[in-house]
mmCIF file of C-alpha atoms in Angstrom:
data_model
loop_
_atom_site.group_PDB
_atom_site.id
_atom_site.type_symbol
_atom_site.label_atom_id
_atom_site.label_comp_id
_atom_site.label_asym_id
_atom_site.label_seq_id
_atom_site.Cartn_x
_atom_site.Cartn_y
_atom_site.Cartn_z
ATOM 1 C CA UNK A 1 74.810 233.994 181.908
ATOM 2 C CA UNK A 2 76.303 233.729 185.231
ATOM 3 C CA UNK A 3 79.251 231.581 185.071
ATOM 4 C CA UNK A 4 79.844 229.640 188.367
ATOM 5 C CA UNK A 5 83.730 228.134 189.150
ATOM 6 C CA UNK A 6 84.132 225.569 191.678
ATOM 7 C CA UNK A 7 87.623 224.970 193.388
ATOM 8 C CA UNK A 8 89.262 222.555 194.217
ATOM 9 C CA UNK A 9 88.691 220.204 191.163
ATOM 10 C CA UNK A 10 89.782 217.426 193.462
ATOM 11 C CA UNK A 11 89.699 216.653 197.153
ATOM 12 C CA UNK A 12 91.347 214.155 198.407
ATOM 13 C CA UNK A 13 90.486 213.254 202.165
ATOM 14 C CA UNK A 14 90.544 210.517 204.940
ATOM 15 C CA UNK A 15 87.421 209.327 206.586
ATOM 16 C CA UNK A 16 86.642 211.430 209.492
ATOM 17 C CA UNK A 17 88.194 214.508 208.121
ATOM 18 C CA UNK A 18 86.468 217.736 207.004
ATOM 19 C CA UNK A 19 85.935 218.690 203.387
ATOM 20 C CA UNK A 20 85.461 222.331 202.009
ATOM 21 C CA UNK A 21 84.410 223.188 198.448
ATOM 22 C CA UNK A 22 84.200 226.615 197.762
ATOM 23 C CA UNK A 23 81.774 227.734 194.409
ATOM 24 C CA UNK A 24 81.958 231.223 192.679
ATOM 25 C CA UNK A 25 79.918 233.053 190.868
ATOM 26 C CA UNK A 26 81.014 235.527 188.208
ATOM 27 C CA UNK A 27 77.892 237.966 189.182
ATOM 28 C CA UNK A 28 76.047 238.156 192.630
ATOM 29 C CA UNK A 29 73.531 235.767 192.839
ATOM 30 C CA UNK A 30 70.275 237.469 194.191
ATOM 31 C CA UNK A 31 68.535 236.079 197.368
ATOM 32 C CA UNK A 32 71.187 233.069 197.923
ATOM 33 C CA UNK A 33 69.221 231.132 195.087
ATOM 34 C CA UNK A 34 72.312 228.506 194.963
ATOM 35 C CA UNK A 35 72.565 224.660 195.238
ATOM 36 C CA UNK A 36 74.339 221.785 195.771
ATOM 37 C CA UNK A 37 73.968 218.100 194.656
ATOM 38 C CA UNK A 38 75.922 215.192 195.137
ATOM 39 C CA UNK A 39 76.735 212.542 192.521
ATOM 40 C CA UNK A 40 77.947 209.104 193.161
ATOM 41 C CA UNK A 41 79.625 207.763 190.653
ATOM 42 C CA UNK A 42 76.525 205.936 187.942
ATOM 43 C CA UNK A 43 74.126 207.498 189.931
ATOM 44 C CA UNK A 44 72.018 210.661 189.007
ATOM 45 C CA UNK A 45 72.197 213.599 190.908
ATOM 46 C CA UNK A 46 70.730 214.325 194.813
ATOM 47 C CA UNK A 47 69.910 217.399 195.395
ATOM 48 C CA UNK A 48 71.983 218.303 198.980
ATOM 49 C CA UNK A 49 71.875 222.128 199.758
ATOM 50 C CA UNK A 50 69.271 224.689 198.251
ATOM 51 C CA UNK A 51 69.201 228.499 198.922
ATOM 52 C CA UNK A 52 72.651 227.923 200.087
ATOM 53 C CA UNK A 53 71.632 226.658 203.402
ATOM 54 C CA UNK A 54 68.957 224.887 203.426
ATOM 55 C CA UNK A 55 69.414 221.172 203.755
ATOM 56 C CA UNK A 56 67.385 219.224 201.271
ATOM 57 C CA UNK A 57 64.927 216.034 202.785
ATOM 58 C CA UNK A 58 66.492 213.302 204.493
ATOM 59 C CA UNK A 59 70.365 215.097 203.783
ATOM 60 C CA UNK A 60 72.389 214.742 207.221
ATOM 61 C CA UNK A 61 73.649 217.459 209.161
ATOM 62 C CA UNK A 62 77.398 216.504 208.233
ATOM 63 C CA UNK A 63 76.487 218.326 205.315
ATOM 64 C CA UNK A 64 76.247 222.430 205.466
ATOM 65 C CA UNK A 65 75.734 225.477 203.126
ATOM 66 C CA UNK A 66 76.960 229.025 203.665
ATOM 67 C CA UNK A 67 77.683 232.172 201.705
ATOM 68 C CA UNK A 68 76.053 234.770 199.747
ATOM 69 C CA UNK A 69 76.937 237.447 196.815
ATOM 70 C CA UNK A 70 79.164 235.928 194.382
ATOM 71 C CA UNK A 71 80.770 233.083 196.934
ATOM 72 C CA UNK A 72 79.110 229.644 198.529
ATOM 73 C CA UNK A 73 80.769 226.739 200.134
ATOM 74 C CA UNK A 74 79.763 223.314 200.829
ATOM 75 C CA UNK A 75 81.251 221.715 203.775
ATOM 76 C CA UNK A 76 80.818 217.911 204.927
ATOM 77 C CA UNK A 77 81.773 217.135 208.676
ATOM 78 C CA UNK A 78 83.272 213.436 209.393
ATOM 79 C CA UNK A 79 83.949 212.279 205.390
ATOM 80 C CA UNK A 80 82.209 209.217 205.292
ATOM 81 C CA UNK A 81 82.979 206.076 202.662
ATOM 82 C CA UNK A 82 80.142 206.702 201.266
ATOM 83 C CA UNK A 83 80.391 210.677 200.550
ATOM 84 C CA UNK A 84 82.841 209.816 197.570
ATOM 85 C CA UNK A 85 81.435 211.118 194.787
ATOM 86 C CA UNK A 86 81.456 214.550 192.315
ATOM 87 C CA UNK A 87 79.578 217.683 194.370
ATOM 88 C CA UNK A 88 78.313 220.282 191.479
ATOM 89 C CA UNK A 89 76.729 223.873 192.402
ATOM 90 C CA UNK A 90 73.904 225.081 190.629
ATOM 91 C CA UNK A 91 72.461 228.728 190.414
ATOM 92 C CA UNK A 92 69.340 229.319 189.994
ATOM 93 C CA UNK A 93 69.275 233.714 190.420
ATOM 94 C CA UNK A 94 68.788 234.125 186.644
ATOM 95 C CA UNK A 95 67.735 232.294 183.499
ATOM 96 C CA UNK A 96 69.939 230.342 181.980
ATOM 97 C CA UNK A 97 70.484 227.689 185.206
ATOM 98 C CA UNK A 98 74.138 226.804 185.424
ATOM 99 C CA UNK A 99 75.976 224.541 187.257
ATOM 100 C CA UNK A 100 79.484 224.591 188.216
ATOM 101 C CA UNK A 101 82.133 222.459 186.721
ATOM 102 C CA UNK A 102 82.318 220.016 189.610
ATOM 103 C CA UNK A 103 84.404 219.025 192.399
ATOM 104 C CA UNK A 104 85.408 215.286 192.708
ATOM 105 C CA UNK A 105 85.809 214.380 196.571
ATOM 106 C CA UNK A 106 87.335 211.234 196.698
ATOM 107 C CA UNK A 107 88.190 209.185 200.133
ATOM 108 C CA UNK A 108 91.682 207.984 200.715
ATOM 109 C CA UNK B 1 57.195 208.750 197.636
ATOM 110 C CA UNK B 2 57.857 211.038 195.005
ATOM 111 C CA UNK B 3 59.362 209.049 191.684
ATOM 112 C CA UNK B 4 60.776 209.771 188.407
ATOM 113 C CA UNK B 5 61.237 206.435 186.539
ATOM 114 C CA UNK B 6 62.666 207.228 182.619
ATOM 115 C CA UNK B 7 62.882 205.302 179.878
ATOM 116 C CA UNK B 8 65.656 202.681 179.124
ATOM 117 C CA UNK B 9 69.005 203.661 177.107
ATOM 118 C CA UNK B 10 68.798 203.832 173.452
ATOM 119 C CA UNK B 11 71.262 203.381 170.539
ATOM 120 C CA UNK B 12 70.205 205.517 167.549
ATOM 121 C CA UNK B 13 72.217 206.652 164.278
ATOM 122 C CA UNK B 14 72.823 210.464 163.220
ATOM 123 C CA UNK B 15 69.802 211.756 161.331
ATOM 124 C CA UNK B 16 67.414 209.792 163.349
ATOM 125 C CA UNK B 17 65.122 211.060 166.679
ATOM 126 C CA UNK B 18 64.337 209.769 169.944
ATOM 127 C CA UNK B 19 61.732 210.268 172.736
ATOM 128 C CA UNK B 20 62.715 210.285 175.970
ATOM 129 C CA UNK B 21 60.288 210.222 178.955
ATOM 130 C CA UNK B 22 59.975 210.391 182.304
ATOM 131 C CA UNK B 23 57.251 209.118 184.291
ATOM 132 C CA UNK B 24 56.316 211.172 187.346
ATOM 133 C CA UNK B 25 54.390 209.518 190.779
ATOM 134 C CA UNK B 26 54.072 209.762 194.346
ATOM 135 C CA UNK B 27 52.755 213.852 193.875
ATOM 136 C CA UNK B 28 50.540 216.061 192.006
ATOM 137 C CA UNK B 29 52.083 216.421 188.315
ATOM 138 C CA UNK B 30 51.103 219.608 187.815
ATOM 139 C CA UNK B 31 52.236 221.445 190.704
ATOM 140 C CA UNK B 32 56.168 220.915 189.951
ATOM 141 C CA UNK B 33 58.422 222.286 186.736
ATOM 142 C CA UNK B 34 60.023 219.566 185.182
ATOM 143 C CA UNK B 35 63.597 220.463 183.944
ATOM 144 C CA UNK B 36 65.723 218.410 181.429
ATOM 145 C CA UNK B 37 69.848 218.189 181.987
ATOM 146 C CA UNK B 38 72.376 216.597 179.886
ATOM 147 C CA UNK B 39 75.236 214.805 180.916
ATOM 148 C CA UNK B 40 77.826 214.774 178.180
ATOM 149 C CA UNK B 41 80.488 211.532 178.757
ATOM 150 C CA UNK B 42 83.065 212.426 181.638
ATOM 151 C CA UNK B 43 81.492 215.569 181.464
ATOM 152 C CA UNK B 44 79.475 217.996 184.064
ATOM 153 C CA UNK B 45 75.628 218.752 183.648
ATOM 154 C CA UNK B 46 74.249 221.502 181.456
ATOM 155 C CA UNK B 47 70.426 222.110 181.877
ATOM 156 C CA UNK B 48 68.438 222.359 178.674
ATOM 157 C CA UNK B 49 65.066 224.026 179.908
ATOM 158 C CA UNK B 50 61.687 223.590 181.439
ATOM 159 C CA UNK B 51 58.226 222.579 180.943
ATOM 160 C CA UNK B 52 55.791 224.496 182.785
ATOM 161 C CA UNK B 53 53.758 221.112 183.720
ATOM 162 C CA UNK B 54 50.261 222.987 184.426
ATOM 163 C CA UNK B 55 50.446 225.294 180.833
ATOM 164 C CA UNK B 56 52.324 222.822 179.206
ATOM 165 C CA UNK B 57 54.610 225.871 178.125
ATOM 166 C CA UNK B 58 58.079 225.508 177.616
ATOM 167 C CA UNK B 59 61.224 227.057 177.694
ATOM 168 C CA UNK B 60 64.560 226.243 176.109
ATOM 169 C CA UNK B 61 67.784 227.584 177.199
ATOM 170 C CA UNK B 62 70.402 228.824 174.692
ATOM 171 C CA UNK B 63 71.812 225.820 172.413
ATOM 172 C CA UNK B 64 68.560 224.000 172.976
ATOM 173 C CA UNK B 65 66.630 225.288 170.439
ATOM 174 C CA UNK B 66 65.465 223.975 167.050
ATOM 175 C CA UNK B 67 65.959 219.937 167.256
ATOM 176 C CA UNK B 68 64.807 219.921 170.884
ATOM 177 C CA UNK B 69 61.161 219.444 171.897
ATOM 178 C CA UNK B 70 59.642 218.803 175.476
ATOM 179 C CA UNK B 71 56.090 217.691 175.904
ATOM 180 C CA UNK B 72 53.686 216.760 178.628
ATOM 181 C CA UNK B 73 50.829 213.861 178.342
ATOM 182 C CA UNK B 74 49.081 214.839 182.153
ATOM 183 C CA UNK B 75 47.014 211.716 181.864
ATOM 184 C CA UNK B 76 49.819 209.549 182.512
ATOM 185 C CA UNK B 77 51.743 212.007 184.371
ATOM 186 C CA UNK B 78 54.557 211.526 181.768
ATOM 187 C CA UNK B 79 57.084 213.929 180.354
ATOM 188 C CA UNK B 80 58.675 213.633 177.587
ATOM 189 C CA UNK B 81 62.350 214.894 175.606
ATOM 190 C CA UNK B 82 62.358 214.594 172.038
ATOM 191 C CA UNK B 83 65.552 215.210 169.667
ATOM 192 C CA UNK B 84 65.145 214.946 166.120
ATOM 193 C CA UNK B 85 67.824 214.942 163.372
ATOM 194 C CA UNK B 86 70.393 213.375 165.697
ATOM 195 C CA UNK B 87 74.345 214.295 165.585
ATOM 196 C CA UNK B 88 77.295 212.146 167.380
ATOM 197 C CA UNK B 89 77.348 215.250 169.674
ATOM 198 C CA UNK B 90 74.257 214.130 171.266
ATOM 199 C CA UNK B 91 75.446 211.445 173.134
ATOM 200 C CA UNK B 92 75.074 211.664 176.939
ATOM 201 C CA UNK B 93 72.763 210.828 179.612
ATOM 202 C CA UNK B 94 69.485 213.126 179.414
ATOM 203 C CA UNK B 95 68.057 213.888 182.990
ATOM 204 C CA UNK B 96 64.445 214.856 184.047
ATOM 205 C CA UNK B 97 64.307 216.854 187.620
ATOM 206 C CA UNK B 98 61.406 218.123 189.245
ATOM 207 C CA UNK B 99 61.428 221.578 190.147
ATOM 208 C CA UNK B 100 61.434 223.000 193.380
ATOM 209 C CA UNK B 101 61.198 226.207 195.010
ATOM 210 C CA UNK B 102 62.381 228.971 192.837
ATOM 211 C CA UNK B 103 64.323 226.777 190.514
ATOM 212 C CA UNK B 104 66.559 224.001 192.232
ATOM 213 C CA UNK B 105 65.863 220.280 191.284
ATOM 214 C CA UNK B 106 64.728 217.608 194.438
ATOM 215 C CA UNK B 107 64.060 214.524 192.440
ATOM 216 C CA UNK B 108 65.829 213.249 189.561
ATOM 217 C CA UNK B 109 64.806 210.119 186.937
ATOM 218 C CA UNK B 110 67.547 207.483 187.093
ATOM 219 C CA UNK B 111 68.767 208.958 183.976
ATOM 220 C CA UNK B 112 68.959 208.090 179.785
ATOM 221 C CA UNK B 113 71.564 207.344 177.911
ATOM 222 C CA UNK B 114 71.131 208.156 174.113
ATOM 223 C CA UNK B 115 74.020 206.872 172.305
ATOM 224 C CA UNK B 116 74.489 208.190 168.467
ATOM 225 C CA UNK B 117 76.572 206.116 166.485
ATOM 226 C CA UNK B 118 76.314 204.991 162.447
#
C-alpha cells in the first residue's frame, strides 16, 4: 500500500498570499496518477487537481499541480476567503487508493 | 449536470444494518466506477472500494470485507452501500464518488452519516 504524507498539517495564511502543500509518497507513483481535493468544512469533497496537473472542471487557475515520483505539491495563488478548508491528496498508481492525511489551510 | 444525491443520515444500534444509496443523474450510469469513502469523525477519508457499474462487479479494499456489500439497481441509476452487523466503529459519513479517468473521483454525493449508538 503506498502510504502518502502530507506536510504541513496546518497553514495558516492571509488573503492574497500564496499557499504550498507538499504530498509524499512512500513509493513512486507511476504515470503522475495523483490528486487533489478540497474540503470545506460540512461539505464533501471537490475534486481540484488530477494526474498532478491537470485542473479538474470549473477549478480556477489560482490553483496548480506539479511533481512526479514520490513528491507532488499543490499550490493556490491569491488565498481567497473562501479557499479555507482541509486539501487531501489521493493516489491512485496502485490498488488500494489512499489519501493523504490532510492539510488544513486556514485564512487569517 | 452530473449529480449524486444520497440518502439522508441514519441512527442505527450495533448489530443492526443499513443501506446506503446514491442516486446518480445528469450522465450515462454505466460508463463511470462508482467508489465508496468513509469519513470517520474529525478524521481523513479512507476509500472502501468500487463497483464496476457496467458488470456490476465489485471490489473491496483491505478492511472492507465481510460486513460490507455494494450493489447496483441500473434501472434507477442507483448505487447502493450496505453494512450489516453494525459496530460503534462504524460511525462516519459514507461517500459515493464517481470515477474518473484511471481512478480519481469528479463528483461526490453530499454525503451519509450513519451513526451507531445503543
Amino acid at each position: 500500500e503506498i502510504v502518502l504524507t502530507q506536510s504541513p498539517g496546518t497553514l495558516s495564511l492571509s488573503p492574497g498570499e500564496r499557499a504550498t502543500l507538499s504530498c509524499r509518497a512512500s513509493q513512486r507513483i507511476s504515470s503522475t496518477y495523483l490528486a487533489w481535493y478540497q474540503q470545506r468544512p460540512g461539505q464533501a469533497p471537490r475534486l481540484l487537481i488530477y494526474d498532478a496537473s491537470s485542473r479538474a472542471t470549473g477549478i480556477p487557475d489560482r490553483f496548480s499541480g506539479s511533481g512526479s515520483g514520490t513528491d507532488f505539491t499543490l499550490t493556490i495563488n491569491r488565498l481567497e476567503p473562501e479557499d479555507l478548508g482541509v486539501y487531501y491528496c489521493q493516489q491512485y498508481s496502485s490498488s488500494p487508493r489512499t489519501f493523504g492525511q490532510g492539510t488544513k489551510v486556514e485564512i487569517k | 449536470q452530473v449529480q449524486l444525491v444520497q440518502s439522508g443520515s441514519e441512527l442505527t444500534k450495533p448489530g443492526a444494518s443499513v443501506k446506503v444509496s446514491c442516486k446518480a443523474s445528469g450522465y450515462t450510469f454505466t460508463t463511470h466506477a462508482m467508489n465508496w469513502v468513509r469519513q470517520a469523525p474529525g478524521q481523513g477519508l479512507e476509500w472502501m472500494g468500487w463497483i464496476n457499474t457496467n458488470t456490476g462487479n465489485p471490489t473491496y479494499a483491505q478492511g472492507f470485507t465481510g460486513r460490507y456489500v455494494f450493489s447496483l439497481d441500473t434501472s434507477v441509476t442507483t448505487a447502493y452501500l450496505q453494512i450489516s452487523s453494525l459496530k460503534a466503529e462504524d460511525t462516519a459519513v459514507y461517500y459515493c464518488a464517481r470515477g474518473h479517468g484511471y481512478g480519481d473521483f469528479d463528483y461526490w454525493g453530499q454525503g451519509t452519516p450513519v451513526t451507531v449508538s445503543s
